[in-house]
Coordinates of N, CA and C in Angstrom, one line a residue:
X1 N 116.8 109.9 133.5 CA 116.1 108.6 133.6 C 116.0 108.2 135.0
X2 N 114.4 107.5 134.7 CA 114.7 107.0 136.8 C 115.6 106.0 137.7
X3 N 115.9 105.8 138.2 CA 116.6 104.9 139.0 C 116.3 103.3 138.6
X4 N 116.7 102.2 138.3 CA 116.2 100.9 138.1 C 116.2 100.1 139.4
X5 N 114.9 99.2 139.5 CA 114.5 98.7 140.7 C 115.7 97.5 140.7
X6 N 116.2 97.3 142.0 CA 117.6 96.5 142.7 C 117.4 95.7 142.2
X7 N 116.4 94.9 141.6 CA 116.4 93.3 141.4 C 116.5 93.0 139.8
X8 N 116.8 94.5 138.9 CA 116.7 94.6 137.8 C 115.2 94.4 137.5
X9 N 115.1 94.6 135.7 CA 113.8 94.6 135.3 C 113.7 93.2 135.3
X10 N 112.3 93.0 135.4 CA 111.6 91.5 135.3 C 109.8 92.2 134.0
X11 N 109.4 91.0 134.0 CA 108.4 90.5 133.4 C 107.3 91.3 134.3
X12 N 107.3 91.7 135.6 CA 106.5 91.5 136.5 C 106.6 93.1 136.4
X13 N 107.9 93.9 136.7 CA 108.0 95.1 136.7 C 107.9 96.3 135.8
X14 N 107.8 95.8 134.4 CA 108.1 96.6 133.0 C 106.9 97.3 132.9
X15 N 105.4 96.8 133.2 CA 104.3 97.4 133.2 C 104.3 98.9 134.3
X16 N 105.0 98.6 135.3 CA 104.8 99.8 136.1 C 105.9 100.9 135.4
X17 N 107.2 100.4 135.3 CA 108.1 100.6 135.0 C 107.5 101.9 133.6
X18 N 106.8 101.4 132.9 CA 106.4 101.8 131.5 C 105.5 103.2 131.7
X19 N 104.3 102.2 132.9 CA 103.2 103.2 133.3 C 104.0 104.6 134.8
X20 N 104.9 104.0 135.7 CA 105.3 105.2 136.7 C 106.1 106.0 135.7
X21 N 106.8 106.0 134.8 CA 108.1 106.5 134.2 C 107.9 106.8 133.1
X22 N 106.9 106.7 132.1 CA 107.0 106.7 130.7 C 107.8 106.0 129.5
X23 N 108.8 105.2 130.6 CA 109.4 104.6 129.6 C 108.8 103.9 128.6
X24 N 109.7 103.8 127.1 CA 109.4 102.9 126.1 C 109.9 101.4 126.8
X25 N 108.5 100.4 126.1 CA 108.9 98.9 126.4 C 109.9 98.4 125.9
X26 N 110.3 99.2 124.6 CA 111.8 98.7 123.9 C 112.9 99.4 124.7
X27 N 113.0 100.2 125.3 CA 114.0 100.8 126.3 C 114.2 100.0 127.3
X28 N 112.9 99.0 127.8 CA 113.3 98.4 129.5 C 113.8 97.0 128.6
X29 N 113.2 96.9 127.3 CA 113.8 95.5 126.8 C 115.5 95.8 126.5
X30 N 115.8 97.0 126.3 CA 117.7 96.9 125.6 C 117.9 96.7 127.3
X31 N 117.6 96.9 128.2 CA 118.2 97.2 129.9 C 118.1 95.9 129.9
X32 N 116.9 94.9 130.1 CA 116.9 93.4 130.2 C 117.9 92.9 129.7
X33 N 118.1 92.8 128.5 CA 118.7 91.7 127.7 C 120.2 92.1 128.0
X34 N 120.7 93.7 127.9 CA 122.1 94.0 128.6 C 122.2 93.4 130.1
X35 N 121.6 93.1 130.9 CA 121.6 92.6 132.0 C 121.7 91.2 131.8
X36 N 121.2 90.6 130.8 CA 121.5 88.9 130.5 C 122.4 88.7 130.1
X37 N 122.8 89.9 129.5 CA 124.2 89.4 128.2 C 125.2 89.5 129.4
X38 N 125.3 90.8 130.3 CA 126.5 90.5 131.1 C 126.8 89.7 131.9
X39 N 125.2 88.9 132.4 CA 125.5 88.2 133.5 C 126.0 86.6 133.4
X40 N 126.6 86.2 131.8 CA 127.0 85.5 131.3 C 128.4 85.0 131.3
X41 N 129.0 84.0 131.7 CA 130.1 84.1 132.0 C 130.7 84.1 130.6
X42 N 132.3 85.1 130.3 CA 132.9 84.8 129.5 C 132.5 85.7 127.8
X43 N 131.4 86.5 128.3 CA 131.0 87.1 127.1 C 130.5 88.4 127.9
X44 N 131.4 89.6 127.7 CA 131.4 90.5 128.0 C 130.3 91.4 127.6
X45 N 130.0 91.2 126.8 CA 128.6 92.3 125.7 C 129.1 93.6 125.8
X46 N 129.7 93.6 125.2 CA 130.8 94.9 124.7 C 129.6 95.3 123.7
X47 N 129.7 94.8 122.8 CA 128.6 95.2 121.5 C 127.6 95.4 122.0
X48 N 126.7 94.8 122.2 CA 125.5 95.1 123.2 C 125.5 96.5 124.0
X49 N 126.4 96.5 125.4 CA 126.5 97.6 125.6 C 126.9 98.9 124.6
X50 N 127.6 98.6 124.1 CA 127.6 100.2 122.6 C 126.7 100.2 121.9
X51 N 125.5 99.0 121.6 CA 124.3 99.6 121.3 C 123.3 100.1 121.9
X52 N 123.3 99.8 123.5 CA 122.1 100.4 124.2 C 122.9 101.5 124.5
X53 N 124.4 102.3 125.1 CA 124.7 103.0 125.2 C 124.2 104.5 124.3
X54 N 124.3 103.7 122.7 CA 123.7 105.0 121.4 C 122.6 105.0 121.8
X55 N 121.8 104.0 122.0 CA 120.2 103.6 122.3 C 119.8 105.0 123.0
X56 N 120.4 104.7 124.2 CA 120.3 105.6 125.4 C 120.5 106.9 125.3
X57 N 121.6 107.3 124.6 CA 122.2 108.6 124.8 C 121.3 109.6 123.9
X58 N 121.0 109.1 123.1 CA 120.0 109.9 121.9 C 117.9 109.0 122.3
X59 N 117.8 108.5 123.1 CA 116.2 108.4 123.0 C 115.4 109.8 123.5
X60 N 116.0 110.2 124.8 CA 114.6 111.3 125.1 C 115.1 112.4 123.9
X61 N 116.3 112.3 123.2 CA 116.0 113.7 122.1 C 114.9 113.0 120.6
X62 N 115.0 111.3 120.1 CA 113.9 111.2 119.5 C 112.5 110.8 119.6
X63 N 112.4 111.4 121.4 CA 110.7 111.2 121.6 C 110.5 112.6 122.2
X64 N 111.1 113.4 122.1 CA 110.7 114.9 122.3 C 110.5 115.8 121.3
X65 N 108.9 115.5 120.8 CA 108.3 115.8 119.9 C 108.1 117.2 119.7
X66 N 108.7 118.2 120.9 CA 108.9 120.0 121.1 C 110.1 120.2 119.9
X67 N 111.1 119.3 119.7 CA 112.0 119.7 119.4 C 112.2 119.3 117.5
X68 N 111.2 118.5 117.4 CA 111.0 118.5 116.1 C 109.9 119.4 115.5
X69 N 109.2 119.8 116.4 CA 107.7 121.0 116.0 C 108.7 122.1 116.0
X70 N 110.0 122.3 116.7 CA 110.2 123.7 116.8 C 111.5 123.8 116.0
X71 N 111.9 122.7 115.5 CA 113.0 122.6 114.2 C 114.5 122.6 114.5
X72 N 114.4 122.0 115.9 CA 115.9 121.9 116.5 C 116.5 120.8 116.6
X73 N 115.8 120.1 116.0 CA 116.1 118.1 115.9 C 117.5 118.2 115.3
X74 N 118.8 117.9 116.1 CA 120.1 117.3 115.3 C 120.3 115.9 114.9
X75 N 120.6 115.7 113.8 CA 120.2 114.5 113.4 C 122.3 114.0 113.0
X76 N 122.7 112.9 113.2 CA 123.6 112.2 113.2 C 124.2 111.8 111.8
X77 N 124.8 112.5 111.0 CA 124.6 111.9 109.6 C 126.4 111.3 109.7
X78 N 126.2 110.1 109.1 CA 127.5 108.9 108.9 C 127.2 107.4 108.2
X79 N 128.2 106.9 108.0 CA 127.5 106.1 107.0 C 127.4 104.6 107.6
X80 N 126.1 103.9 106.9 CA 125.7 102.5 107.9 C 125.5 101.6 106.9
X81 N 125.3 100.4 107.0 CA 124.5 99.9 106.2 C 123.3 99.0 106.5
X82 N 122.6 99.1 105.9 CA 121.4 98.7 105.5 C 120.9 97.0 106.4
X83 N 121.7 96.2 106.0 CA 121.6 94.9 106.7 C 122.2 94.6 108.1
X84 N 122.8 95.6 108.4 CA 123.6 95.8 109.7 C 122.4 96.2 111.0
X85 N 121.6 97.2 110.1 CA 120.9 97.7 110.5 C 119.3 97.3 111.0
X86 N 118.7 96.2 110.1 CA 117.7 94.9 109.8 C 118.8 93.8 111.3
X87 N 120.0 93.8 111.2 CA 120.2 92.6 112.0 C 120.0 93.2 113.4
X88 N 120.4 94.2 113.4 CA 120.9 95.0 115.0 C 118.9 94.6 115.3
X89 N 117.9 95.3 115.1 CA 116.5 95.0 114.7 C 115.8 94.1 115.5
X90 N 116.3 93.1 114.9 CA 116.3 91.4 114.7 C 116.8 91.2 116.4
X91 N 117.7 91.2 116.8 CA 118.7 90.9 117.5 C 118.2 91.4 119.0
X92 N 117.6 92.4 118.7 CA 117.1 93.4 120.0 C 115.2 92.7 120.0
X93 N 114.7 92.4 119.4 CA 113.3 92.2 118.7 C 113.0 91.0 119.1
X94 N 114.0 89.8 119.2 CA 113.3 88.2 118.6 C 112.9 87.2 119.6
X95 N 113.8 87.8 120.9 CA 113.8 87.2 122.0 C 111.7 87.4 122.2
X96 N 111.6 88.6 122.4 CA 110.1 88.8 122.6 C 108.8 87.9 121.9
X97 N 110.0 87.9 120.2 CA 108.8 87.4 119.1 C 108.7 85.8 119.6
X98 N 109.6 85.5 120.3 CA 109.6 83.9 120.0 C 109.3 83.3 121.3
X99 N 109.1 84.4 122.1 CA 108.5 83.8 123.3 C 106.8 83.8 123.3
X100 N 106.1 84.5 122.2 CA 105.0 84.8 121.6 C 104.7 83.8 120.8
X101 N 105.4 83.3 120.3 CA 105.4 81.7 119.1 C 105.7 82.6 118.2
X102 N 106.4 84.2 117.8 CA 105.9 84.8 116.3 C 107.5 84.5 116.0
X103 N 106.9 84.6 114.3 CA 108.1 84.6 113.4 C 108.5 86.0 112.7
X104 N 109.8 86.9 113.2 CA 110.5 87.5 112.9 C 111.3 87.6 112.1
X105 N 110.5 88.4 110.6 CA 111.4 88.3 109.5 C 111.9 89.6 109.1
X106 N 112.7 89.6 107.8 CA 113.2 90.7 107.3 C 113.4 90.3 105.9
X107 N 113.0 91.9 105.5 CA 113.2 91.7 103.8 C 113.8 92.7 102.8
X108 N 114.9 92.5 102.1 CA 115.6 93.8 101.6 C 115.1 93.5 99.9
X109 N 114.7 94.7 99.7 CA 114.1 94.5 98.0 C 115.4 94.7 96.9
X110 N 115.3 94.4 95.8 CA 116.0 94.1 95.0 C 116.7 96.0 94.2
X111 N 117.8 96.0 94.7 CA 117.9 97.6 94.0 C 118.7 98.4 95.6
X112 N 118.1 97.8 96.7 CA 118.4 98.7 97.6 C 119.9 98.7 98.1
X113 N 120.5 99.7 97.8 CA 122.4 99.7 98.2 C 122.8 99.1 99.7
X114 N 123.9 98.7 99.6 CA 124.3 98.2 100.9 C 124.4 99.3 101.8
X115 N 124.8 100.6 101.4 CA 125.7 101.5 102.3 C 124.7 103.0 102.2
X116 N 124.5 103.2 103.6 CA 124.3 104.5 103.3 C 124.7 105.8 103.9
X117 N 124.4 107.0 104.3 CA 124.9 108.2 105.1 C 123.4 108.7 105.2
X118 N 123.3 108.7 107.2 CA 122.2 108.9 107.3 C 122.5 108.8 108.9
X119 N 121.7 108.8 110.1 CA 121.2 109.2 111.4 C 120.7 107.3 111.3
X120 N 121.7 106.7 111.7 CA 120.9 105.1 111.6 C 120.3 104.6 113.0
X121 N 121.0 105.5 114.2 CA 120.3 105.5 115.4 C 119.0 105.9 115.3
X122 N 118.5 107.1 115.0 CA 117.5 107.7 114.9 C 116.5 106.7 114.3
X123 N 116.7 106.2 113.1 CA 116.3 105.4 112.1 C 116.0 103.5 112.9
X124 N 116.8 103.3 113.5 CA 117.1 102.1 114.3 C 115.4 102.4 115.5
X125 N 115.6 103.2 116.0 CA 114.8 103.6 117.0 C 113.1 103.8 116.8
X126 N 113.0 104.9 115.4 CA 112.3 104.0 115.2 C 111.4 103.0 114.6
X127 N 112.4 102.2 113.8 CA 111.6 100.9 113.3 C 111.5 100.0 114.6
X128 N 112.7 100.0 115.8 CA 112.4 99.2 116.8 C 110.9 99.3 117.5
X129 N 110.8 100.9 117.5 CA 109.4 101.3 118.3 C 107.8 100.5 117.3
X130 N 108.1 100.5 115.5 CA 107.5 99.7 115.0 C 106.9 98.3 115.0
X131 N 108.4 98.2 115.2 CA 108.7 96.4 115.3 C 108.1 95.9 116.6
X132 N 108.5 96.5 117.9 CA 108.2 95.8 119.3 C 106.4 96.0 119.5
X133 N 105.5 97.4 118.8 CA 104.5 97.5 118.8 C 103.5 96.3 118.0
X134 N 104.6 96.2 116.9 CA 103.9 95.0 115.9 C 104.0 93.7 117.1
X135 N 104.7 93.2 117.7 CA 105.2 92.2 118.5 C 104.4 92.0 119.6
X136 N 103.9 93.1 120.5 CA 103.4 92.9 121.3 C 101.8 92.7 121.1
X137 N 101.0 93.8 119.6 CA 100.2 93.4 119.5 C 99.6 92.0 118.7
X138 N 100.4 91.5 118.2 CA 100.3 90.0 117.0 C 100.1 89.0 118.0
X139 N 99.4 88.3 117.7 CA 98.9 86.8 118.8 C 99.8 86.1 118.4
X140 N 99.4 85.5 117.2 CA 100.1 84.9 116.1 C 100.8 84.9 114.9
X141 N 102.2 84.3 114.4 CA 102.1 84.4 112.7 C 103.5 85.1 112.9
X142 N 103.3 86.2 112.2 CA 104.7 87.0 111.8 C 104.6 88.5 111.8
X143 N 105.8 88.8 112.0 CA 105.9 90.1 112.4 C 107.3 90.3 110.7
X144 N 106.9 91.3 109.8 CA 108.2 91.2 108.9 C 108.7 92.7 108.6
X145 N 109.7 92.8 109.0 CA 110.4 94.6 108.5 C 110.5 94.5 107.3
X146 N 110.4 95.3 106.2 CA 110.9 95.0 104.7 C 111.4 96.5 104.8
X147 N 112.4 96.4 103.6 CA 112.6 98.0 103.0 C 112.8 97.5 101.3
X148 N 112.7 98.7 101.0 CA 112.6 98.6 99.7 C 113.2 99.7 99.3
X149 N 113.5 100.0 97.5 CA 114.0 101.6 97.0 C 112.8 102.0 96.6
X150 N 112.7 103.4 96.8 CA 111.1 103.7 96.4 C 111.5 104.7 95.0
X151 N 112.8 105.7 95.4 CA 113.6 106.7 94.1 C 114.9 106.7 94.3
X152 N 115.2 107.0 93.2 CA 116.5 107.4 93.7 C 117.2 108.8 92.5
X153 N 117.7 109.6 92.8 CA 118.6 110.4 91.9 C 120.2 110.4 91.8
X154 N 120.7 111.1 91.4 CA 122.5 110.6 91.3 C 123.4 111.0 92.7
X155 N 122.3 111.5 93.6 CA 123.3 111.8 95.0 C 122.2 111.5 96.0
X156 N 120.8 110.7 95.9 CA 120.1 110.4 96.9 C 119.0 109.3 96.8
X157 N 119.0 108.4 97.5 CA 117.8 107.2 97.4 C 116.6 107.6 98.7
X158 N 115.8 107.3 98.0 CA 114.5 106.9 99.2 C 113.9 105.8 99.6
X159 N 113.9 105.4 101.0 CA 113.7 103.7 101.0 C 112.0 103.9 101.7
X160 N 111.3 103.2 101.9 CA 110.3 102.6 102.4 C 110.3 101.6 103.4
X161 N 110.3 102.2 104.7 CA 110.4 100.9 105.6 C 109.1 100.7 105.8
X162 N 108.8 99.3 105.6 CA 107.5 98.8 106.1 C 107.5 97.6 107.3
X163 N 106.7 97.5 108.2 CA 106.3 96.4 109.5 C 104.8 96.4 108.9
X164 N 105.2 94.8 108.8 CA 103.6 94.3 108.4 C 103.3 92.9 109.6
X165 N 102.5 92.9 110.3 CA 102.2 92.0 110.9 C 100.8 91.1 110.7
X166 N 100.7 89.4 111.0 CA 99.9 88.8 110.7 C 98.8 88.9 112.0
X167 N 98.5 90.0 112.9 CA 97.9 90.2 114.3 C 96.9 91.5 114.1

């Protein structure tokens, strides 16, 4: 990853930042907001940092599209849950939405388990890339994650994540 400019990321810088580097805009957003959360007296962002750390350590392997055409994608399997995962989302997402005027929701359908065993980084990463796309493009209104159960059999469910936006 490239070097980050001395004065940290800004508002001003994320466009170059995006366009010199290729970075994702939700990558310079987990760097911003870890940069807010530490510079806080008294609140260390311990959590925070362990989430951009997973963020980080696994992004260029889920945007290196070679390695899923060529069937070498390792994927993280452990168990997470579901609302944990909608909040973490939320939490990284809202600051953007609400400086937009939008309303960031979430919706869990009726049936869908709390708990599951699965790659929830991978999965985190990208409904974020959904979600921040939905965000940036929406003027107005709402931006909403839903998941829902779509099947299920006695050792596996299928969920349906959807980003619906009013933009």
């Amino acid at each position: 990853l490239p070097a980050l400019p001395v004065g940290g990321i800004t508002p001003d810088n994320i466009e170059g930042l995006k366009n010199e580097h290729g970075l994702p805009t939700v990558y310079l957003m987990c760097i911003e907001q870890l940069e807010q959360t530490m510079g806080e007296p008294g609140k260390p962002g311990t959590g925070f940092i362990g989430e951009v750390n997973k963020f980080t350590d696994n992004i260029n392997d889920v945007l290196d599209i070679s390695k899923i055409e060529a069937g070498q994608m390792q994927f993280d399997y452990k168990p997470f849950k579901v609302d944990r995962l909608l909040e973490t989302i939320v939490s990284i997402m809202n600051v953007q939405a609400v400086e937009k005027g939008l309303q960031l929701t979430t919706a869990k359908g009726p049936g869908v388990p709390e708990a599951f065993i699965g790659d929830d980084l991978r999965l985190q990463q990208i409904l974020l890339n959904l979600v921040s796309n939905a965000v940036k493009f929406t003027e107005e209104g709402t931006v909403r994650l839903a998941v829902e159960e779509v099947a299920a059999d006695d050792s596996t469910v299928w969920l349906r994540f959807q980003v619906a936006d009013t933009g």
